[in-house]
C-alpha cells in the first residue's frame, strides 16, 4: 500500500502478538455516514502478506510472544455491525497504536479489504509486542471502502473501538468484545478481538549427545572433547548458541543433557541449518578442532535413530587424505520438547489478579489544604499519590474481571472518636472496602482526605497482614494478590513488617511500595530484597515479593505527567509476572485450559492451517 507513516519513536522487543478485529455484520439501518471526523497525515507503511514489522522499544524486557488475530469464517471472533445496504459493501479495519507519554495515534496496519459481503471475516493478523507493565492503547477504525484510494478520508467511516492490549489479554480466553462508536446517535455494532500466543517462541528442547571414536588429540592422553552449537543467520553467517561441558580424557564422551529455547537454536525455523563443531579442550584456550557436522531442528526432532548419527568431518584432513572417512561420530541420545508455561497461560485460564491499594495518611504528608502537602488536591493535576495510584492501577485493573478493588488507609485518626487506625477502609465501610474501578478508588481517597485527621506513625504490617489473610485462603492458583503501598516516610514498624513479608512470601501475593516526596527511603531497600533476601528472626523469605521505588526518580523534567506515570508503572510492575510464576512453579500449579474458541452461531468450527 502506498501509504506513509511517520517514524515510530520507540522500538518493541521481540514479544510477538497478533491482533485481529474479527468479522462484522451490517444491519438494517439506512442512514448516511458523515465523513471521517479527523484528518490523517500521510504515514509510511508496508504490508506483508501475514505480518507487520515493528520497531522496538527502548526497554530491555523478557520476551513474551503473543498474537492478536482476526478470525476467519467459523474461527474465533467476529465483528457485527447493524447496517443495511442494497448490496454487500467492501470493508476494511485499521489499527492504531499510541506512543508512550503522548496521546498521538499512529497507524499500525490495515486488514485486507473484504468485498461484497455483509459478514466479512478478516484474515490478516497484526503482530504486536506485549508488555504486562505498560498501558498499550489500541484503536480499531472500520471503513466502507468506496474506491482504490489509500486516503481514508475518501471512504465512509463505519465506527471505531478503543481498548488496551492488556484488556484483550486479560479477558477470559483472550477474547474481548467492545461496542463500536464514533457516529453520534447511531448504533454501530460490536467488534471482537482475539489474542493468541505464538507457540514456537516459547518452546524449549532438552537434548543429549554422545561421541564415539573421536580423534585423539592429546600426546599423553586421549582427548577432552566438547561440542559447540551454532545457528545459521539470514546472511549465511553463524552465531554460537550453546557450548557443552568438557568430558575429560576420553574418545567416547557422553555429554550431559542440556535445555535450550527453540528460538535460540534455530529462531523458530525448523529447517534452518544448525552447525555443530567438536573440539579437544586445552588449558591455554587454544582448543584443537576435531571436526564438525550439520543438522536441523527438524532432523533432530526425529529423536534417537539412525538418522541422528552424525559423522564428524575435518575438512582439512578430508582434503589431504584420500582414505579419510571421518574423525568419529556424534549420536543424539534423546530429544524432548517442552513448552514453557507463561504468565499469560494462567491469565487465559482464568487466574484473576486482585489489586489492593494502601495509602499513607500520616501527618508528615502535610496539611491537605496547603499546596505544599503531598495530599494537596490540585484541581488541575493529580498529586503524587494520585499519579502513583492511577499509573499502577490502570494497568492491573485489566486483569481483574469485576474491577472491584479494596482501598485502605493507615496512620490517621478516624471520626467520630479520633481513634488511630492503620487499616481503615477509604470508603468508610470496613465490612465492604471495595471501590469500583480505579476511578472509584480515587474518589474514595479524596473523600477520606476530607473526613480523617492525618496522624501517625507509619506502620505497614497491618495492611500487609490484611491482604495476606485473603491470599492465604486462595492457594489454588485461581487468584493472585498485588498490594500497592504509597507512603511518604520512613517506616516505623520495620521488625513487624519484615516478619509480615516473610510470612507472605509463601502466599500468592506481591507487594509494591512507592515512596513519594523528598524523604530518604534507605530502609526500604532492605524490604526490596533484590540484593539480600529479607529475613525475620532467622527465617528467610521463600521468594522475593517486594518491589520498592521512589517516585521522584520517575518524574519527567519537562512536566509530562503521563510519561512520569508510564515510567513508574513500567518499573514497579516489571517483576510481577516473574513473582507470579515463581509462586505457581514452586507449588506445582499448572494453568487451567483456556475456554474453547468462540464460534459464531450457525458456523462449524474450522481449523486454520
Coordinates of C-alpha atoms in Angstrom, one line a residue:
X1 CA 0.0 0.0 0.0
X2 CA 1.5 3.4 -1.0
X3 CA 0.7 4.8 2.4
X4 CA 3.2 6.5 4.6
X5 CA 3.7 6.5 8.4
X6 CA 5.9 8.9 10.4
X7 CA 8.7 7.1 12.2
X8 CA 7.6 5.4 15.4
X9 CA 9.5 6.9 18.4
X10 CA 10.2 3.6 20.0
X11 CA 11.1 0.0 19.4
X12 CA 9.5 -3.2 20.5
X13 CA 11.4 -6.1 21.9
X14 CA 10.7 -9.5 20.5
X15 CA 7.5 -10.4 22.2
X16 CA 5.1 -11.4 19.4
X17 CA 1.4 -10.6 19.4
X18 CA -1.2 -10.8 16.7
X19 CA -4.2 -8.6 16.7
X20 CA -7.4 -9.5 15.0
X21 CA -10.5 -7.3 14.6
X22 CA -12.9 -10.0 13.6
X23 CA -15.9 -10.4 11.4
X24 CA -18.6 -8.0 11.4
X25 CA -22.2 -7.9 10.2
X26 CA -24.0 -4.9 8.8
X27 CA -27.7 -4.5 9.7
X28 CA -30.9 -2.7 8.6
X29 CA -30.5 1.0 9.5
X30 CA -30.5 3.1 6.4
X31 CA -28.6 6.3 7.2
X32 CA -25.9 8.5 5.7
X33 CA -22.4 8.3 7.1
X34 CA -20.7 11.5 7.7
X35 CA -17.0 11.7 6.6
X36 CA -14.3 10.7 9.0
X37 CA -14.2 13.1 11.9
X38 CA -10.5 13.7 11.8
X39 CA -7.7 14.1 9.3
X40 CA -4.9 11.6 8.9
X41 CA -1.4 12.8 8.0
X42 CA 0.5 10.7 5.4
X43 CA 2.2 7.7 7.1
X44 CA 4.8 5.3 5.7
X45 CA 3.6 1.7 5.8
X46 CA 4.5 -1.5 4.3
X47 CA 2.1 -4.5 4.2
X48 CA 3.4 -8.1 4.0
X49 CA 1.1 -11.0 3.4
X50 CA 0.7 -12.0 7.0
X51 CA 3.0 -10.0 9.3
X52 CA 4.0 -6.4 10.0
X53 CA 7.4 -5.3 11.1
X54 CA 7.6 -3.5 14.4
X55 CA 10.1 -1.0 15.6
X56 CA 11.4 -1.7 19.0
X57 CA 11.1 0.0 22.4
X58 CA 13.9 1.4 24.5
X59 CA 13.4 -1.1 27.2
X60 CA 15.0 -4.5 27.7
X61 CA 12.3 -6.9 28.7
X62 CA 11.9 -10.6 28.8
X63 CA 10.2 -11.7 25.6
X64 CA 6.6 -12.8 25.9
X65 CA 5.5 -13.7 22.3
X66 CA 1.8 -13.0 21.7
X67 CA -0.7 -12.8 18.8
X68 CA -3.9 -10.9 18.4
X69 CA -5.7 -12.2 15.4
X70 CA -8.8 -11.7 13.3
X71 CA -10.7 -14.9 13.0
X72 CA -11.6 -16.3 9.6
X73 CA -15.1 -17.5 9.0
X74 CA -16.0 -20.1 11.6
X75 CA -12.9 -19.3 13.6
X76 CA -12.7 -17.5 16.9
X77 CA -14.1 -14.0 16.8
X78 CA -16.4 -11.9 14.6
X79 CA -17.4 -8.3 14.2
X80 CA -21.0 -7.4 13.8
X81 CA -22.4 -4.1 12.7
X82 CA -26.1 -3.4 12.1
X83 CA -26.3 -1.6 8.8
X84 CA -28.3 -2.0 5.6
X85 CA -27.2 -1.5 2.0
X86 CA -28.7 -2.9 -1.2
X87 CA -25.7 -4.9 -1.9
X88 CA -22.6 -6.1 0.0
X89 CA -20.1 -3.4 0.8
X90 CA -16.2 -3.7 0.7
X91 CA -14.9 -3.2 4.2
X92 CA -11.5 -2.6 5.9
X93 CA -10.3 -2.4 9.5
X94 CA -7.4 -0.1 10.5
X95 CA -5.4 -0.5 13.7
X96 CA -3.8 2.5 15.5
X97 CA -1.4 2.5 18.5
X98 CA -0.4 5.2 20.9
X99 CA 3.1 6.2 21.9
X100 CA 4.4 6.2 25.4
X101 CA 3.9 9.6 27.1
X102 CA 1.6 11.2 24.5
X103 CA -1.8 10.9 23.1
X104 CA -0.9 10.8 19.4
X105 CA -2.4 7.9 17.5
X106 CA -0.3 6.3 14.8
X107 CA -1.5 3.9 12.1
X108 CA 0.0 0.5 12.7
X109 CA -1.7 -1.6 10.0
X110 CA -4.7 -2.4 7.9
X111 CA -6.6 -5.6 7.2
X112 CA -7.3 -6.8 3.7
X113 CA -10.4 -5.4 2.0
X114 CA -13.4 -7.8 2.1
X115 CA -15.7 -7.3 -0.9
X116 CA -19.4 -7.7 -1.4
X117 CA -20.5 -9.3 1.8
X118 CA -22.4 -8.2 4.9
X119 CA -20.4 -10.6 7.0
X120 CA -16.7 -10.0 6.2
X121 CA -14.2 -12.2 8.1
X122 CA -10.8 -10.6 8.3
X123 CA -7.8 -12.9 8.0
X124 CA -4.8 -10.7 8.2
X125 CA -3.1 -10.6 11.6
X126 CA -1.2 -7.9 13.4
X127 CA 1.8 -9.0 15.4
X128 CA 2.4 -6.8 18.5
X129 CA 4.9 -6.9 21.3
X130 CA 3.1 -7.3 24.7
X131 CA 4.4 -5.8 28.0
X132 CA 2.5 -6.5 31.2
X133 CA 3.9 -3.4 32.8
X134 CA 2.8 -0.9 30.1
X135 CA -0.6 0.5 29.2
X136 CA -0.7 -0.2 25.4
X137 CA -3.6 1.7 23.9
X138 CA -5.2 0.4 20.7
X139 CA -7.9 1.8 18.4
X140 CA -9.8 -0.1 15.6
X141 CA -11.5 2.0 12.9
X142 CA -13.8 0.5 10.3
X143 CA -14.5 1.8 6.8
X144 CA -16.7 1.2 3.9
X145 CA -14.2 1.2 1.0
X146 CA -15.6 3.3 -1.9
X147 CA -12.6 3.4 -4.2
X148 CA -9.0 2.3 -4.6
X149 CA -7.7 5.3 -2.8
X150 CA -5.4 4.7 0.2
X151 CA -6.6 8.0 1.8
X152 CA -9.1 7.0 4.5
X153 CA -10.9 10.3 4.3
X154 CA -12.1 9.2 0.9
X155 CA -14.1 6.3 2.4
X156 CA -17.2 6.1 4.7
X157 CA -16.4 5.8 8.4
X158 CA -18.4 2.9 10.0
X159 CA -17.3 3.2 13.6
X160 CA -14.4 2.7 16.0
X161 CA -13.5 1.0 19.3
X162 CA -10.7 1.6 21.7
X163 CA -9.1 -0.7 24.3
X164 CA -5.8 -1.7 25.7
X165 CA -3.7 -4.7 24.8
X166 CA -4.0 -5.7 28.5
X167 CA -7.8 -5.7 28.2
X168 CA -7.6 -8.2 25.4
X169 CA -5.1 -10.5 27.1
X170 CA -6.8 -10.2 30.4
X171 CA -10.2 -11.2 29.0
X172 CA -11.3 -14.8 29.6
X173 CA -9.8 -16.9 26.8
X174 CA -8.1 -13.8 25.3
X175 CA -11.4 -12.7 23.6
X176 CA -12.6 -9.1 24.1
X177 CA -15.9 -7.7 22.7
X178 CA -16.3 -4.0 22.5
X179 CA -19.1 -1.7 21.2
X180 CA -18.3 0.4 18.1
X181 CA -18.9 4.1 18.4
X182 CA -17.8 7.3 16.8
X183 CA -21.0 8.2 15.0
X184 CA -23.4 10.4 17.1
X185 CA -26.8 8.8 17.9
X186 CA -26.1 5.7 15.9
X187 CA -25.6 2.1 17.0
X188 CA -22.6 0.9 15.2
X189 CA -22.4 -2.7 16.5
X190 CA -19.6 -4.5 18.1
X191 CA -16.0 -5.7 17.4
X192 CA -14.4 -8.9 18.8
X193 CA -10.7 -9.1 19.2
X194 CA -8.9 -12.3 19.9
X195 CA -5.4 -12.8 21.4
X196 CA -3.3 -15.9 20.7
X197 CA 0.3 -16.6 21.7
X198 CA 2.9 -17.5 19.1
X199 CA 3.7 -21.1 20.1
X200 CA 7.2 -21.6 18.7
X201 CA 8.5 -18.6 20.5
X202 CA 8.3 -20.4 23.9
X203 CA 9.3 -24.0 23.2
X204 CA 12.4 -25.4 24.7
X205 CA 14.2 -28.6 23.8
X206 CA 16.2 -31.0 26.1
X207 CA 18.9 -32.9 24.2
X208 CA 21.7 -35.2 25.0
X209 CA 24.6 -36.4 22.8
X210 CA 27.4 -38.9 22.9
X211 CA 30.6 -39.3 20.9
X212 CA 32.2 -42.4 19.5
X213 CA 35.8 -43.0 18.4
X214 CA 36.7 -39.3 18.2
X215 CA 40.2 -38.3 17.1
X216 CA 43.0 -38.5 19.7
X217 CA 44.4 -35.0 20.1
X218 CA 46.4 -35.1 23.4
X219 CA 50.0 -36.5 23.3
X220 CA 49.9 -38.1 26.8
X221 CA 46.2 -38.9 26.9
X222 CA 43.2 -39.2 24.6
X223 CA 41.0 -36.1 24.1
X224 CA 38.9 -33.8 26.3
X225 CA 36.0 -33.2 23.9
X226 CA 33.2 -30.7 24.0
X227 CA 30.6 -29.5 21.5
X228 CA 29.8 -26.0 20.2
X229 CA 26.4 -25.4 18.6
X230 CA 25.7 -22.6 16.1
X231 CA 22.5 -21.4 14.4
X232 CA 22.7 -20.0 10.9
X233 CA 21.7 -16.4 10.2
X234 CA 19.8 -15.0 7.1
X235 CA 23.1 -13.7 5.7
X236 CA 24.8 -17.1 5.8
X237 CA 26.9 -16.4 8.9
X238 CA 26.7 -18.4 12.1
X239 CA 26.0 -17.4 15.8
X240 CA 27.1 -19.5 18.7
X241 CA 24.0 -20.6 20.8
X242 CA 25.3 -23.4 23.1
X243 CA 28.5 -25.0 24.4
X244 CA 28.6 -28.3 26.3
X245 CA 30.8 -29.1 29.2
X246 CA 34.2 -30.7 28.7
X247 CA 34.4 -34.5 29.2
X248 CA 38.0 -35.3 30.2
X249 CA 40.3 -38.0 28.8
X250 CA 38.0 -40.0 26.5
X251 CA 37.3 -40.6 22.9
X252 CA 33.8 -41.8 23.6
X253 CA 32.3 -39.0 25.7
X254 CA 28.7 -38.8 26.9
X255 CA 27.7 -35.2 27.5
X256 CA 25.1 -34.1 30.0
X257 CA 21.6 -33.3 28.7
X258 CA 21.0 -29.6 28.2
X259 CA 18.0 -27.4 27.6
X260 CA 17.8 -24.6 25.0
X261 CA 15.0 -22.4 23.7
X262 CA 14.0 -23.3 20.1
X263 CA 14.3 -19.6 19.3
X264 CA 17.9 -19.6 20.3
X265 CA 18.6 -22.9 18.4
X266 CA 17.0 -22.0 15.1
X267 CA 15.0 -18.8 15.5
X268 CA 11.8 -20.9 15.2
X269 CA 12.7 -22.1 11.7
X270 CA 12.7 -25.9 11.9
X271 CA 14.7 -26.3 8.6
X272 CA 17.4 -23.7 9.3
X273 CA 20.9 -25.2 9.4
X274 CA 22.4 -25.9 12.8
X275 CA 26.2 -26.4 12.7
X276 CA 28.0 -28.4 15.5
X277 CA 31.7 -28.2 16.0
X278 CA 33.7 -30.7 18.1
X279 CA 36.8 -29.6 20.0
X280 CA 39.5 -31.0 22.2
X281 CA 39.8 -28.7 25.2
X282 CA 43.3 -27.3 26.1
X283 CA 44.1 -25.4 29.3
X284 CA 45.7 -22.5 27.4
X285 CA 42.5 -21.8 25.4
X286 CA 43.9 -23.0 22.1
X287 CA 41.4 -25.8 21.7
X288 CA 42.1 -28.3 18.9
X289 CA 39.5 -28.7 16.2
X290 CA 38.3 -32.3 15.8
X291 CA 35.6 -31.8 13.2
X292 CA 32.1 -30.7 12.5
X293 CA 28.7 -31.7 11.2
X294 CA 25.4 -30.0 10.3
X295 CA 21.8 -30.8 11.0
X296 CA 18.5 -29.0 11.5
X297 CA 15.8 -28.9 14.2
X298 CA 13.5 -31.0 12.0
X299 CA 16.1 -33.7 11.7
X300 CA 16.9 -33.6 15.4
X301 CA 13.2 -33.9 16.2
X302 CA 13.2 -37.5 14.9
X303 CA 14.9 -38.4 18.1
X304 CA 17.3 -41.3 18.7
X305 CA 17.5 -43.2 15.4
X306 CA 19.9 -44.0 12.6
X307 CA 19.1 -40.5 11.1
X308 CA 20.7 -38.8 14.1
X309 CA 24.1 -40.5 14.0
X310 CA 26.5 -37.8 12.5
X311 CA 29.9 -38.3 11.0
X312 CA 32.3 -35.7 12.4
X313 CA 34.3 -34.3 9.4
X314 CA 37.5 -32.4 9.5
X315 CA 37.6 -30.6 6.1
X316 CA 41.4 -30.2 6.1
X317 CA 42.0 -33.9 6.8
X318 CA 39.5 -34.8 4.2
X319 CA 41.3 -32.7 1.6
X320 CA 44.7 -34.2 2.4
X321 CA 44.0 -37.9 3.0
X322 CA 42.3 -40.0 0.3
X323 CA 41.3 -42.7 2.7
X324 CA 39.9 -40.4 5.3
X325 CA 36.4 -41.3 6.4
X326 CA 35.7 -39.2 9.5
X327 CA 37.0 -38.1 12.9
X328 CA 34.5 -40.1 14.8
X329 CA 30.7 -39.9 15.2
X330 CA 28.3 -38.0 17.4
X331 CA 24.9 -39.5 18.2
X332 CA 21.8 -37.9 19.5
X333 CA 20.7 -39.9 22.6
X334 CA 17.5 -38.0 23.5
X335 CA 15.3 -35.2 22.2
X336 CA 12.4 -33.9 24.4
X337 CA 10.4 -30.8 23.6
X338 CA 8.9 -28.7 26.5
X339 CA 6.6 -25.7 26.1
X340 CA 7.4 -23.1 28.7
X341 CA 4.3 -22.1 30.8
X342 CA 4.0 -18.3 30.8
X343 CA 2.2 -15.7 32.9
X344 CA -0.3 -15.3 30.1
X345 CA -1.2 -19.1 30.1
X346 CA -2.6 -18.6 33.6
X347 CA -4.4 -15.4 32.7
X348 CA -6.0 -17.1 29.7
X349 CA -7.0 -20.0 32.0
X350 CA -9.0 -17.6 34.2
X351 CA -6.5 -16.6 37.0
X352 CA -7.5 -13.2 38.4
X353 CA -5.1 -10.5 39.6
X354 CA -6.6 -8.9 42.8
X355 CA -5.4 -5.4 43.4
X356 CA -5.4 -3.6 46.8
X357 CA -4.1 -0.1 47.5
X358 CA -3.0 1.2 50.9
X359 CA -2.3 5.0 51.3
X360 CA -0.2 6.7 53.9
X361 CA -2.3 9.3 55.9
X362 CA 0.4 10.2 58.4
X363 CA 0.9 13.9 59.4
X364 CA 4.3 14.1 57.7
X365 CA 2.5 14.5 54.4
X366 CA 1.4 18.0 55.4
X367 CA -2.0 19.6 55.7
X368 CA -4.0 18.5 52.6
X369 CA -5.5 22.1 52.4
X370 CA -2.0 23.5 51.7
X371 CA -0.3 23.4 48.3
X372 CA 2.9 22.2 49.9
X373 CA 1.2 19.0 51.1
X374 CA 1.8 15.7 49.3
X375 CA -2.0 15.1 49.7
X376 CA -3.0 18.5 48.2
X377 CA -5.9 18.2 45.9
X378 CA -4.9 20.4 43.0
X379 CA -8.0 21.0 40.7
X380 CA -5.7 20.9 37.6
X381 CA -3.5 17.9 38.1
X382 CA -3.1 14.8 40.2
X383 CA -0.9 14.8 43.3
X384 CA 1.9 12.3 43.7
X385 CA -0.4 9.8 45.5
X386 CA -3.0 10.1 42.7
X387 CA -0.4 9.6 39.9
X388 CA 1.2 6.5 41.5
X389 CA -2.3 5.0 42.2
X390 CA -3.5 5.7 38.6
X391 CA -0.3 4.6 37.0
X392 CA -0.2 1.2 38.6
X393 CA -4.0 0.6 39.0
X394 CA -5.0 1.3 35.4
X395 CA -2.7 -1.4 34.2
X396 CA -3.6 -4.1 36.8
X397 CA -7.3 -3.5 36.5
X398 CA -7.2 -5.1 33.0
X399 CA -6.6 -8.4 34.7
X400 CA -9.4 -8.3 37.3
X401 CA -12.8 -9.2 35.8
X402 CA -15.1 -7.5 38.4
X403 CA -12.9 -4.3 38.7
X404 CA -13.7 -4.1 42.4
X405 CA -10.7 -3.0 44.5
X406 CA -10.2 -2.8 48.3
X407 CA -8.8 0.6 49.2
X408 CA -7.2 1.1 52.6
X409 CA -5.5 3.8 54.6
X410 CA -3.2 3.9 57.5
X411 CA -1.8 6.4 60.0
X412 CA -4.9 8.5 60.5
X413 CA -7.4 9.5 63.3
X414 CA -10.9 8.4 62.3
X415 CA -14.2 10.1 63.1
X416 CA -16.1 10.2 65.3
X417 CA -13.9 9.3 68.3
X418 CA -10.4 10.1 66.8
X419 CA -9.0 6.6 67.3
X420 CA -5.8 6.0 65.3
X421 CA -6.1 3.3 62.6
X422 CA -3.5 1.6 60.4
X423 CA -6.0 -0.4 58.4
X424 CA -9.2 1.6 57.6
X425 CA -11.4 1.5 54.5
X426 CA -11.2 4.6 52.4
X427 CA -14.9 4.4 51.5
X428 CA -15.8 4.3 55.3
X429 CA -17.2 0.8 55.1
X430 CA -14.9 -1.7 57.0
X431 CA -17.2 -4.6 56.1
X432 CA -17.0 -3.8 52.4
X433 CA -13.9 -1.7 51.5
X434 CA -14.3 -2.3 47.7
X435 CA -14.4 0.5 45.2
X436 CA -15.5 0.2 41.6
X437 CA -12.6 0.7 39.3
X438 CA -9.6 2.9 39.8
X439 CA -11.8 6.0 39.5
X440 CA -13.8 4.7 42.4
X441 CA -10.6 4.3 44.4
X442 CA -9.6 7.8 43.6
X443 CA -13.0 9.2 44.7
X444 CA -12.8 7.3 48.0
X445 CA -9.2 8.6 48.5
X446 CA -10.4 12.2 48.0
X447 CA -13.4 11.8 50.4
X448 CA -11.1 10.3 53.1
X449 CA -8.9 13.4 53.0
X450 CA -11.9 15.4 53.9
X451 CA -13.0 13.3 56.9
X452 CA -9.9 11.8 58.6
X453 CA -7.1 13.6 60.5
X454 CA -3.6 12.9 59.4
X455 CA -1.6 11.4 62.3
X456 CA 0.9 8.6 62.6
X457 CA 3.1 6.5 62.9
X458 CA 4.0 4.8 59.6
X459 CA 3.1 1.1 60.1
X460 CA 3.0 -1.2 57.1
X461 CA 2.4 -4.6 58.8
X462 CA -1.4 -4.2 59.4
X463 CA -2.2 -3.6 55.7
X464 CA 0.2 -6.4 54.6
X465 CA -1.5 -8.8 57.0
X466 CA -4.9 -7.7 55.8
X467 CA -4.1 -8.8 52.2
X468 CA -2.2 -11.9 53.4
X469 CA -5.3 -13.2 55.1
X470 CA -7.2 -13.2 51.8
X471 CA -4.2 -14.6 49.9
X472 CA -3.9 -17.5 52.5
X473 CA -7.5 -18.5 51.8
X474 CA -6.9 -19.0 48.0
X475 CA -3.8 -21.0 47.2
X476 CA -5.1 -23.0 44.2
X477 CA -3.8 -20.6 41.5
X478 CA -7.2 -19.1 40.7
X479 CA -6.2 -15.8 42.3
X480 CA -3.1 -13.7 42.8
X481 CA -2.9 -10.6 45.0
X482 CA -1.0 -7.4 44.4
X483 CA -0.8 -4.8 47.2
X484 CA 0.3 -1.2 46.4
X485 CA 1.5 0.8 49.4
X486 CA 2.1 4.5 48.7
X487 CA 4.0 6.3 51.5
X488 CA 5.9 9.4 52.2
X489 CA 8.1 8.5 55.1
X490 CA 10.4 6.2 57.0
X491 CA 8.7 3.0 58.2
X492 CA 8.0 2.8 62.0
X493 CA 7.3 -0.9 62.4
X494 CA 10.3 -2.4 60.5
X495 CA 10.6 -5.6 62.6
X496 CA 6.9 -6.4 62.3
X497 CA 6.8 -5.5 58.6
X498 CA 9.8 -7.8 57.9
X499 CA 8.0 -10.7 59.6
X500 CA 4.8 -10.0 57.7
X501 CA 6.7 -10.0 54.4
X502 CA 8.5 -13.3 55.3
X503 CA 5.1 -14.9 56.2
X504 CA 3.5 -13.6 53.0
X505 CA 6.4 -14.8 50.7
X506 CA 4.8 -18.3 50.7
X507 CA 1.4 -16.9 49.6
X508 CA 0.1 -15.9 46.1
X509 CA 1.0 -12.2 46.7
X510 CA 3.3 -9.4 45.7
X511 CA 3.9 -6.0 47.3
X512 CA 4.7 -2.8 45.5
X513 CA 5.9 0.2 47.6
X514 CA 6.1 3.6 46.1
X515 CA 7.8 6.4 48.1
X516 CA 6.6 9.9 47.4
X517 CA 8.1 13.2 48.5
X518 CA 11.7 14.2 49.4
X519 CA 12.3 11.8 52.4
X520 CA 15.2 9.4 52.5
X521 CA 14.0 5.8 51.9
X522 CA 17.2 3.9 52.6
X523 CA 15.4 1.5 55.0
X524 CA 13.1 0.5 52.2
X525 CA 15.9 -1.1 50.2
X526 CA 16.1 -3.8 52.8
X527 CA 12.5 -4.7 52.2
X528 CA 13.0 -4.9 48.4
X529 CA 15.3 -7.9 48.9
X530 CA 16.9 -7.7 45.4
X531 CA 20.5 -7.9 46.9
X532 CA 19.9 -9.7 50.2
X533 CA 16.9 -11.9 50.8
X534 CA 14.8 -10.4 53.6
X535 CA 14.7 -12.3 56.9
X536 CA 13.0 -12.1 60.2
X537 CA 14.1 -13.9 63.4
X538 CA 16.3 -16.3 61.5
X539 CA 13.7 -17.1 58.8
X540 CA 14.3 -16.1 55.2
X541 CA 11.6 -15.1 52.7
X542 CA 10.7 -18.0 50.5
X543 CA 10.9 -15.7 47.4
X544 CA 11.3 -12.0 46.6
X545 CA 7.8 -10.4 46.6
X546 CA 8.6 -6.8 47.3
X547 CA 9.4 -4.0 44.8
X548 CA 10.3 -0.5 46.1
X549 CA 10.8 2.6 44.1
X550 CA 10.9 6.4 45.0
X551 CA 8.5 8.2 42.7
X552 CA 10.9 11.2 42.4
X553 CA 13.2 9.0 40.2
X554 CA 10.5 8.8 37.5
X555 CA 9.3 12.4 37.3
X556 CA 9.7 13.8 33.8
X557 CA 11.7 17.1 33.8
X558 CA 9.5 18.6 31.2
X559 CA 6.4 18.2 33.4
X560 CA 4.9 15.4 31.3
X561 CA 2.9 13.6 34.0
X562 CA 1.7 10.9 31.5
X563 CA 5.3 10.0 30.8
X564 CA 6.2 10.0 34.5
X565 CA 3.3 7.6 35.3
X566 CA 4.3 5.3 32.4
X567 CA 7.9 5.1 33.6
X568 CA 6.8 4.4 37.2
X569 CA 4.4 1.7 36.1
X570 CA 6.9 0.0 33.9
X571 CA 9.5 -0.3 36.7
X572 CA 7.2 -1.4 39.6
X573 CA 5.2 -3.9 37.5
X574 CA 8.0 -5.4 35.5
X575 CA 8.7 -8.0 38.3
X576 CA 5.1 -9.1 38.8
X577 CA 5.0 -11.8 36.1
X578 CA 8.2 -13.5 37.4
X579 CA 7.0 -13.3 41.0
X580 CA 3.7 -14.7 39.9
X581 CA 5.4 -17.6 38.1
X582 CA 7.8 -18.3 40.9
X583 CA 4.8 -19.0 43.2
X584 CA 2.9 -21.2 40.7
X585 CA 6.0 -23.2 39.9
X586 CA 7.1 -23.8 43.4
X587 CA 3.6 -25.0 44.2
X588 CA 3.3 -27.1 41.1
X589 CA 0.2 -25.3 40.0
X590 CA -0.5 -25.6 36.3
X591 CA -2.6 -23.1 34.3
X592 CA -6.2 -24.2 33.6
X593 CA -7.0 -24.7 29.9
X594 CA -8.4 -21.7 28.1
X595 CA -12.1 -21.8 27.3
X596 CA -13.0 -23.2 23.8
X597 CA -12.7 -20.7 21.0
X598 CA -15.8 -18.6 20.1
X599 CA -17.7 -19.9 17.2
X600 CA -20.3 -17.6 15.5
X601 CA -23.8 -19.0 15.6
X602 CA -24.5 -21.1 12.5
X603 CA -20.9 -21.8 11.7
X604 CA -19.0 -25.0 12.2
X605 CA -15.5 -24.6 13.8
X606 CA -12.8 -24.9 11.2
X607 CA -9.1 -25.4 11.6
X608 CA -6.7 -22.9 10.2
X609 CA -3.6 -24.5 8.5

